[in-house]
Amino acid sequence: MDNSEVWASTSKSWVNQVSREPVDLTHCDGEQVQFPGAIMPHGVLLILTLSDFRILGASANTGFWFGCDVEQLLHCHLDRIVAPDIQQTLETSLAHITEPELPRYLGSFQPAQGNHRFDVFAHRSCDVFIVEFEAIPAEVAENGSTGRMAEVSECISRLHAAETWEEGMAIGARELKRLTGFDSVVGARFLDDGSFHAIAETCESYFPSVLDKRFPRSDIPEPARRQMLLMPLQYALDLDYEPVPLVIADQAHEPLQIDLGFAVLRSISPMCRRFYRNMGVQSRLVISLVDQGELWGFFSCKNATPRQVVYSDRLVLKLFAEMSALLLVEKERAEQLQDALQIKRRISKIAAELSSADVFSDVLIQLPEQVLDNLDVTGVALCLDSKILCAGVTPEATVIQALISWLDEQGQSLFTTDRLPTLFGSTTQSLGQATGLLAGCLMESGQYILCFRPEHVHEVKWAGNPLKQIEIDVVSGEERFTPRGSFEVWKQEMRGTARAWQFYEIEALTDLQQAVIQLQYTENQRVLRSQLAQSNAELEAFAYIVSHDLQEPLRGISNFAQILVDSSSGKIGQQELSWLNTILNLSGRMSHQINALLQYSRASQQPLVVQLVDLNLLLHSVLEDLSATIKNTETQIQISQTLPTLACDRIRLASVFSNLITNAIKYNDQAERRIEIGCLENPTLTFFVRDNGIGIPEKFYDKIFTIFRRLHGRNDYGGGTGAGLAITRKHIERHGGCLWLESTPGQGTTFYFTLGSGLVFSADNDGDPHD
Amino acid sequence: MVKTIKKMRPLMIVEDSDEDFEVFCWALQKTGFTRPVIRAESAEVALTHLFPELLQADRIDPLPCLVLMDLNLPGVNGLQLLEQLSKMKQLLSIPVVIMSTSNNPLDIEACYCFGAAGYITKPFKLEDYIEKVRALTHYWFNTVMLPEGSD
């Protein structure tokens, strides 16, 4: 038996009481679909108080289903409708519902009056319980759930075997048609712009086919989408119904304020009904496919006549839908990941090549071609300052320059668009056909890697003209937006955009961008280092040349002054002779200083001659050379430890020891001069020369290492040019070591030095770790 | 440019600095040196003199018995000249002594490698300089024998 006609006739009497919403698309997105204040007629909805389960309101059709008018039920308990034991059961169940959530199934019951059985659901909505009684048609036999489950299990296995997600959708649609017996099942996938695409369809011939057609976003307005997420399965037995209004006793509640978002019997938006009726649909079942809280797609089942799907069947379908969503999404993702993985692997290889490259420019010259070969793009440009390296089809250099300035204004390190001409304000032609742009900024502004894609001209088959929604209202003669009456294919050529950039393509560019930036950074460091090295080398060469060339005229001055002294004896006075001698003294001093400068620059310029040196022998020979001074000053020399044998430049190290020991003797006014020489092993090998001399105030620690810097009068402490410590430090630095001191004025000074490890000594004595 | 006294093979000095040459002559005179001295201001002039065949010219001056050479010369420097001379068999009998301000060990080693017969650093003090010149002339002209055969 089909109740629909009966319901339709009984519902007519409420027509005037229901608020009739005008069918108008302009306010669809704002429509409060979960507050219709009415339900579908194939059941009864009761509103109960939270505290004592009294009936606060009910749908106006209780007389038809329960044989008891709404007015008689208000303020009563459930025992007005069902037997006391059932009332007890229902109330116990209700007491367990504490949160607003999807309706809970309480069981199937038969009221005290009437012949109908009902599936009963309950949920909380704000401050009331909503209890729904959905009529079970008499002819629906208790079918064993085992058989149903077995059927669904087989369906899922078939879906699982699908090669692609599109094939999976086709299988899903076919299986759903079989399970539900509906005339038409369409499987659709939502696209990024909110429109949706009918991927699969199983359809009786008398239904218009929508297969492979696109539907605009407005066909499922925002509230309907929210509802699809809220209720993954929505069912309407007969769309051609008169809504049954709610009647409420309590002044505090208005029917239109009762949230029926979760209600199974919620009356469907008039807009939506009109949409389906335009297609000739009377019964519909929509199963949402949800992926991580987002609408992924849906199956829409349509029937030309009312078609009963009872709760137990819907339950099984919901299970099928949830499994399908998991499988389909997983299949789609796997396909995408395969593409992504392939691109990722190829791009990683290029990035790795970049980062291991020695010659900056060589690898970058190849880069555009490599990117062109490995990404789905038609042109690549690498813009480094004034240089633009291109591969494939790209805009002209001047346009690229303009584009770069424009990108700099955008100020994003990564920029993507599929409609560059619109954003850039230019024609596709002047952009060299580039419509899609994926741009990554490199180390400095004005430096970019740009990937171009052409316009993707393609045809979309809309299900009817999506723009043409104006119809003349027959009654009022006014223009208004109404759902389309026709779903005849309406072809639209899509222009102005490129294929959208996929997440993995964007990731690939980011990887490349990082690799190039890293390379640029390394290159910058290298250039700076070599500039610094060159500048240092030039400075040292300068010092060498200057000191050498100055020596020559100075010698001339000195020589001729001497010749003058020799050849003028008796001819000039004492005063003149004294002046000539002053010239000789000054030029002698200058010669010493130039020599010191020469030594100093030689210390930095000439390569180290590294060999294994027994430092004990070396020190011994240094002391031998200084023996006259040591003897004259009666200096006590103590060598604390046996010194190691290590790789170093013998001559330089001898100079280091000689200089430090000479200083230790010179700057000492003690009656008994003592010098201790030794080395410490912890943590690194450190040599020291310790004296009991005059010491150095801490503020002079730095200055003593500056060339020609003296702390004392020119002739105090035996005089000297003031270059010794500068040269000594240079020798030690050339070994990769450091020289420093500790001193207490009046008590003595200790100079410490280390020699860098890792000096390479070669048999032919020309190894130099620094050159 | 070239002073010659017949019969005795001259001492040749390659020196670009007039002052240094003057001081050198003064020092020679102090030590009582009497041989003819010829001077070349550059490596090129020296080469022309020592080996006129290079320019298809005729020899006008006798070959020197000893060459004193500065290292720091304009154009082709002393070391390069020394290298060239070391490759000319005809000239191997003439000792070349380097006189330089440089005491750079690398210079000294390089000169001996190219066949220098000695290396003298020019001392700064004139009296030291005279002493060195005296020792030099004493060694080459009073101690050892130089090739004196006519060319």
Coordinates of N, CA and C in Angstrom, one line a residue, chain A residues 387-543:
Chain A
K387 N 69.9 39.3 -15.3 CA 70.0 38.1 -16.2 C 68.7 37.3 -16.2
I388 N 68.1 37.0 -17.3 CA 66.9 36.2 -17.3 C 67.2 35.0 -18.2
L389 N 67.1 33.8 -17.6 CA 67.3 32.5 -18.3 C 66.0 31.9 -18.5
C390 N 65.7 31.6 -19.8 CA 64.3 31.2 -20.2 C 64.4 29.8 -20.8
A391 N 63.3 29.1 -20.6 CA 63.1 27.8 -21.3 C 61.7 27.7 -21.7
G392 N 61.4 27.1 -22.9 CA 60.0 26.9 -23.3 C 59.4 28.3 -23.8
V393 N 58.1 28.4 -23.6 CA 57.4 29.6 -24.1 C 57.2 30.5 -22.9
T394 N 57.8 31.7 -23.0 CA 57.7 32.7 -21.9 C 57.4 34.0 -22.5
P395 N 57.0 34.9 -21.7 CA 56.8 36.3 -22.2 C 58.1 36.9 -22.6
E396 N 58.1 38.0 -23.3 CA 59.4 38.7 -23.7 C 60.1 39.2 -22.4
A397 N 61.4 39.5 -22.6 CA 62.2 39.9 -21.5 C 61.6 41.2 -20.8
T398 N 61.1 42.1 -21.6 CA 60.6 43.4 -21.0 C 59.4 43.1 -20.2
V399 N 58.6 42.2 -20.7 CA 57.3 41.9 -20.0 C 57.7 41.1 -18.7
I400 N 58.7 40.3 -18.7 CA 59.1 39.6 -17.5 C 59.6 40.6 -16.5
Q401 N 60.4 41.6 -17.0 CA 60.9 42.6 -16.1 C 59.7 43.3 -15.4
A402 N 58.7 43.7 -16.2 CA 57.5 44.3 -15.6 C 56.8 43.4 -14.6
L403 N 56.7 42.1 -15.0 CA 56.1 41.1 -14.1 C 56.8 41.0 -12.8
I404 N 58.1 41.1 -12.8 CA 58.9 41.0 -11.6 C 58.7 42.2 -10.7
S405 N 58.6 43.4 -11.3 CA 58.4 44.5 -10.5 C 57.0 44.4 -9.8
W406 N 56.1 43.9 -10.6 CA 54.7 43.7 -10.1 C 54.7 42.7 -9.0
L407 N 55.4 41.6 -9.1 CA 55.5 40.5 -8.1 C 56.1 41.1 -6.8
D408 N 57.2 42.0 -7.0 CA 57.8 42.6 -5.8 C 56.8 43.4 -5.0
E409 N 55.9 44.0 -5.8 CA 54.8 44.8 -5.1 C 53.9 43.9 -4.3
Q410 N 53.6 42.7 -4.8 CA 52.7 41.8 -4.2 C 53.4 41.3 -2.8
G411 N 54.7 41.3 -2.8 CA 55.4 41.0 -1.6 C 55.2 39.6 -1.0
Q412 N 55.0 38.6 -1.9 CA 54.8 37.2 -1.4 C 56.0 36.4 -1.9
S413 N 56.5 35.6 -1.0 CA 57.6 34.7 -1.4 C 57.2 33.7 -2.4
L414 N 55.9 33.3 -2.3 CA 55.4 32.3 -3.2 C 54.1 32.9 -3.8
F415 N 54.0 32.9 -5.1 CA 52.8 33.5 -5.7 C 52.2 32.6 -6.7
T416 N 50.9 32.3 -6.6 CA 50.3 31.4 -7.6 C 49.0 32.0 -8.1
T417 N 48.8 31.9 -9.4 CA 47.5 32.3 -9.9 C 47.2 31.5 -11.2
D418 N 45.9 31.3 -11.4 CA 45.6 30.6 -12.7 C 44.9 31.6 -13.6
R419 N 45.0 32.9 -13.3 CA 44.4 33.9 -14.1 C 45.3 35.2 -14.1
L420 N 46.5 35.0 -14.6 CA 47.5 36.1 -14.5 C 47.1 37.3 -15.3
P421 N 46.6 37.2 -16.6 CA 46.2 38.4 -17.4 C 45.2 39.3 -16.6
T422 N 44.3 38.7 -15.9 CA 43.3 39.5 -15.2 C 44.0 40.3 -14.0
L423 N 44.8 39.5 -13.3 CA 45.4 40.1 -12.1 C 46.5 41.2 -12.5
F424 N 47.2 40.8 -13.5 CA 48.3 41.7 -14.0 C 47.8 42.8 -14.8
G425 N 46.6 42.7 -15.3 CA 46.0 43.8 -16.1 C 46.7 43.8 -17.5
S426 N 46.7 42.7 -18.1 CA 47.4 42.6 -19.4 C 46.7 41.6 -20.3
T427 N 47.0 41.6 -21.6 CA 46.4 40.5 -22.4 C 47.2 39.3 -22.4
T428 N 46.6 38.2 -22.7 CA 47.3 36.9 -22.7 C 48.4 36.9 -23.8
Q429 N 48.0 37.7 -24.9 CA 49.0 37.7 -26.0 C 50.3 38.4 -25.6
S430 N 50.2 39.5 -24.9 CA 51.4 40.2 -24.5 C 52.2 39.4 -23.5
L431 N 51.5 38.5 -22.8 CA 52.2 37.7 -21.8 C 52.7 36.4 -22.4
G432 N 52.8 36.4 -23.7 CA 53.3 35.2 -24.4 C 52.4 33.9 -24.1
Q433 N 51.2 34.1 -24.1 CA 50.2 33.1 -23.8 C 50.1 32.6 -22.4
A434 N 50.9 33.2 -21.5 CA 51.0 32.7 -20.1 C 49.7 33.2 -19.4
T435 N 49.0 32.2 -18.8 CA 47.8 32.5 -18.0 C 48.0 32.1 -16.6
G436 N 48.6 30.9 -16.4 CA 48.9 30.5 -15.0 C 50.3 30.8 -14.7
L437 N 50.5 31.3 -13.5 CA 51.9 31.7 -13.0 C 52.1 31.1 -11.6
L438 N 53.3 30.4 -11.5 CA 53.7 29.9 -10.2 C 55.1 30.6 -10.0
A439 N 55.2 31.5 -9.0 CA 56.4 32.3 -8.9 C 57.0 32.1 -7.5
G440 N 58.3 31.9 -7.5 CA 59.0 31.8 -6.2 C 60.0 32.8 -6.1
C441 N 60.0 33.7 -5.1 CA 61.0 34.7 -4.9 C 62.3 34.1 -4.4
L442 N 63.4 34.5 -4.9 CA 64.7 33.9 -4.5 C 65.3 34.8 -3.4
M443 N 66.7 34.8 -3.3 CA 67.3 35.4 -2.1 C 67.0 36.9 -2.0
E444 N 67.0 37.6 -3.1 CA 66.7 39.0 -3.0 C 65.5 39.4 -3.9
S445 N 64.9 40.5 -3.5 CA 63.7 40.9 -4.3 C 64.2 41.1 -5.8
G446 N 63.3 40.9 -6.7 CA 63.7 41.1 -8.1 C 64.3 39.8 -8.7
Q447 N 64.5 38.8 -7.8 CA 65.0 37.5 -8.3 C 63.9 36.5 -8.1
Y448 N 63.6 35.8 -9.2 CA 62.4 34.9 -9.2 C 62.7 33.7 -10.0
I449 N 62.0 32.6 -9.7 CA 61.8 31.5 -10.6 C 60.4 31.5 -11.0
L450 N 60.1 31.6 -12.3 CA 58.7 31.8 -12.8 C 58.4 30.5 -13.6
C451 N 57.2 30.0 -13.3 CA 56.7 28.9 -14.2 C 55.4 29.3 -14.8
F452 N 55.3 29.1 -16.1 CA 54.1 29.6 -16.9 C 53.3 28.4 -17.4
R453 N 52.0 28.7 -17.4 CA 51.1 27.7 -18.1 C 50.2 28.5 -19.0
P454 N 49.8 27.9 -20.1 CA 48.9 28.6 -21.0 C 47.5 28.6 -20.5
E455 N 46.6 29.3 -21.2 CA 45.2 29.3 -21.0 C 44.7 27.9 -21.2
H456 N 43.8 27.5 -20.3 CA 43.2 26.1 -20.5 C 41.8 26.3 -21.0
V457 N 41.7 26.3 -22.4 CA 40.4 26.5 -23.0 C 39.7 25.1 -23.0
H458 N 38.5 25.0 -22.3 CA 37.8 23.7 -22.3 C 36.3 24.0 -22.2
E459 N 35.6 23.0 -22.5 CA 34.2 23.1 -22.6 C 33.6 22.5 -21.3
V460 N 32.7 23.2 -20.7 CA 31.9 22.6 -19.6 C 30.5 22.4 -20.0
K461 N 30.0 21.2 -19.8 CA 28.6 21.0 -20.1 C 27.8 21.2 -18.8
W462 N 27.1 22.4 -18.8 CA 26.3 22.7 -17.6 C 25.0 21.9 -17.8
A463 N 24.4 21.6 -16.7 CA 23.0 21.0 -16.7 C 22.1 22.2 -16.8
G464 N 21.9 22.7 -18.0 CA 21.1 23.9 -18.2 C 21.9 25.2 -18.0
N465 N 21.5 26.3 -18.5 CA 22.3 27.5 -18.4 C 22.3 28.0 -17.0
P466 N 23.4 28.0 -16.4 CA 23.5 28.3 -14.9 C 23.2 29.8 -14.7
L467 N 23.4 30.6 -15.7 CA 23.2 32.0 -15.5 C 21.7 32.4 -15.7
K468 N 21.0 31.5 -16.4 CA 19.6 31.9 -16.7 C 18.7 31.4 -15.7
Q469 N 18.5 32.2 -14.7 CA 17.6 31.7 -13.6 C 16.4 32.7 -13.5
I470 N 16.3 33.6 -14.5 CA 15.2 34.5 -14.4 C 13.9 33.9 -15.1
E471 N 12.9 33.8 -14.4 CA 11.7 33.4 -15.0 C 10.6 34.4 -14.6
I472 N 9.6 34.5 -15.5 CA 8.5 35.4 -15.2 C 7.5 34.6 -14.3
D473 N 7.3 35.2 -13.1 CA 6.3 34.5 -12.2 C 4.9 34.7 -12.9
V474 N 4.3 33.5 -13.0 CA 3.0 33.5 -13.7 C 1.9 34.3 -13.0
V475 N 2.0 34.2 -11.7 CA 0.9 34.9 -10.9 C 1.1 36.4 -10.9
S476 N 2.3 36.8 -10.5 CA 2.4 38.3 -10.3 C 2.9 39.0 -11.5
G477 N 3.5 38.2 -12.5 CA 4.0 38.9 -13.7 C 5.4 39.5 -13.4
E478 N 5.9 39.3 -12.2 CA 7.2 40.0 -11.9 C 8.4 39.0 -12.3
E479 N 9.5 39.7 -12.5 CA 10.7 38.9 -12.7 C 11.2 38.4 -11.4
R480 N 11.6 37.1 -11.3 CA 12.3 36.7 -10.1 C 13.2 35.5 -10.4
F481 N 14.1 35.2 -9.6 CA 15.0 34.1 -9.8 C 14.3 32.8 -9.3
T482 N 14.3 31.9 -10.1 CA 13.7 30.6 -9.8 C 14.6 29.5 -10.2
P483 N 14.4 28.3 -9.6 CA 15.3 27.2 -10.1 C 15.0 26.9 -11.6
R484 N 16.1 26.5 -12.2 CA 15.9 26.2 -13.7 C 14.9 25.2 -14.0
G485 N 14.2 25.4 -15.0 CA 13.2 24.4 -15.4 C 13.8 23.4 -16.3
S486 N 14.9 23.7 -16.9 CA 15.5 22.8 -17.9 C 16.9 22.4 -17.5
F487 N 17.2 21.1 -17.7 CA 18.5 20.6 -17.4 C 19.2 20.1 -18.7
E488 N 18.6 20.6 -19.8 CA 19.2 20.3 -21.1 C 20.7 20.8 -21.1
V489 N 21.6 20.0 -21.7 CA 23.0 20.4 -21.6 C 23.2 21.8 -22.2
W490 N 23.9 22.6 -21.5 CA 24.2 23.9 -22.0 C 25.7 24.1 -22.0
K491 N 26.3 24.2 -23.2 CA 27.8 24.2 -23.2 C 28.4 25.5 -23.0
Q492 N 29.4 25.6 -22.3 CA 30.1 26.9 -22.0 C 31.6 26.6 -22.3
E493 N 32.1 27.5 -23.1 CA 33.6 27.4 -23.3 C 34.3 28.2 -22.2
M494 N 35.1 27.5 -21.4 CA 35.7 28.2 -20.3 C 37.0 28.8 -20.8
R495 N 37.2 30.1 -20.6 CA 38.4 30.8 -21.0 C 39.0 31.6 -19.9
G496 N 40.2 32.1 -20.1 CA 40.7 33.1 -19.1 C 41.5 32.5 -17.9
T497 N 41.4 31.2 -17.8 CA 42.2 30.6 -16.7 C 43.0 29.4 -17.2
A498 N 44.1 29.2 -16.4 CA 44.9 28.0 -16.7 C 44.5 26.9 -15.8
R499 N 45.0 25.7 -16.1 CA 44.8 24.6 -15.2 C 45.3 25.0 -13.8
A500 N 44.5 24.7 -12.8 CA 44.9 25.1 -11.4 C 46.2 24.4 -11.0
W501 N 46.9 25.1 -10.2 CA 48.2 24.5 -9.7 C 47.9 23.5 -8.6
Q502 N 48.4 22.3 -8.7 CA 48.2 21.3 -7.6 C 49.1 21.6 -6.5
F503 N 48.7 21.1 -5.3 CA 49.5 21.3 -4.1 C 50.9 20.8 -4.3
Y504 N 51.0 19.6 -5.0 CA 52.4 19.0 -5.1 C 53.2 19.8 -6.1
E505 N 52.6 20.5 -7.0 CA 53.4 21.3 -7.9 C 53.9 22.6 -7.2
I506 N 53.1 23.1 -6.3 CA 53.5 24.2 -5.5 C 54.6 23.8 -4.6
E507 N 54.4 22.6 -4.0 CA 55.5 22.1 -3.1 C 56.8 21.9 -3.8
A508 N 56.7 21.4 -5.0 CA 57.9 21.2 -5.8 C 58.6 22.5 -6.1
L509 N 57.9 23.6 -6.4 CA 58.5 24.8 -6.6 C 59.2 25.4 -5.4
T510 N 58.5 25.2 -4.2 CA 59.0 25.6 -3.0 C 60.4 24.9 -2.7
D511 N 60.4 23.6 -3.0 CA 61.7 22.9 -2.8 C 62.8 23.5 -3.7
L512 N 62.4 23.8 -5.0 CA 63.4 24.3 -5.9 C 63.9 25.7 -5.4
Q513 N 62.9 26.5 -4.9 CA 63.1 27.8 -4.5 C 64.1 27.8 -3.3
Q514 N 63.9 26.9 -2.4 CA 64.8 26.7 -1.2 C 66.2 26.3 -1.7
A515 N 66.2 25.4 -2.6 CA 67.6 24.9 -3.1 C 68.3 26.1 -3.8
V516 N 67.6 26.8 -4.6 CA 68.3 27.9 -5.3 C 68.8 29.0 -4.3
I517 N 67.9 29.3 -3.3 CA 68.3 30.3 -2.3 C 69.5 29.8 -1.5
Q518 N 69.5 28.5 -1.2 CA 70.7 28.0 -0.5 C 72.0 28.1 -1.3
L519 N 71.8 27.8 -2.6 CA 72.9 27.9 -3.5 C 73.4 29.4 -3.6
Q520 N 72.4 30.3 -3.7 CA 72.8 31.7 -3.8 C 73.5 32.2 -2.6
Y521 N 73.0 31.7 -1.4 CA 73.6 32.1 -0.2 C 75.1 31.6 -0.1
T522 N 75.3 30.3 -0.5 CA 76.6 29.7 -0.5 C 77.5 30.5 -1.4
E523 N 77.0 30.8 -2.6 CA 77.7 31.5 -3.6 C 78.2 32.9 -3.1
N524 N 77.2 33.6 -2.5 CA 77.5 34.9 -1.9 C 78.6 34.8 -0.9
Q525 N 78.6 33.8 -0.1 CA 79.6 33.6 1.0 C 81.0 33.5 0.3
R526 N 80.9 32.6 -0.8 CA 82.1 32.3 -1.5 C 82.8 33.5 -2.1
V527 N 81.9 34.3 -2.8 CA 82.4 35.5 -3.4 C 82.9 36.5 -2.4
L528 N 82.2 36.7 -1.3 CA 82.7 37.6 -0.2 C 84.0 37.1 0.3
R529 N 84.1 35.8 0.5 CA 85.4 35.3 1.1 C 86.5 35.5 0.1
S530 N 86.3 35.3 -1.2 CA 87.4 35.4 -2.2 C 87.7 36.9 -2.3
Q531 N 86.7 37.8 -2.3 CA 87.0 39.2 -2.3 C 87.9 39.6 -1.2
L532 N 87.5 39.1 0.0 CA 88.3 39.4 1.2 C 89.7 38.9 1.1
A533 N 89.8 37.7 0.6 CA 91.2 37.1 0.5 C 92.0 37.9 -0.5
Q534 N 91.3 38.3 -1.6 CA 92.0 39.0 -2.6 C 92.5 40.4 -2.1
S535 N 91.6 41.0 -1.4 CA 91.9 42.3 -0.8 C 93.1 42.2 0.2
N536 N 93.0 41.2 1.0 CA 94.1 41.0 1.9 C 95.4 40.7 1.2
A537 N 95.4 39.9 0.2 CA 96.6 39.6 -0.6 C 97.1 40.8 -1.2
E538 N 96.3 41.6 -1.8 CA 96.7 42.9 -2.4 C 97.4 43.8 -1.4
L539 N 96.8 43.9 -0.3 CA 97.3 44.7 0.8 C 98.7 44.3 1.2
E540 N 98.9 43.0 1.3 CA 100.2 42.4 1.7 C 101.2 42.6 0.6
A541 N 100.7 42.4 -0.6 CA 101.7 42.5 -1.7 C 102.1 44.0 -1.8
F542 N 101.2 44.9 -1.5 CA 101.5 46.3 -1.5 C 102.5 46.6 -0.5
A543 N 102.4 46.1 0.7 CA 103.3 46.3 1.8 C 104.7 45.9 1.4

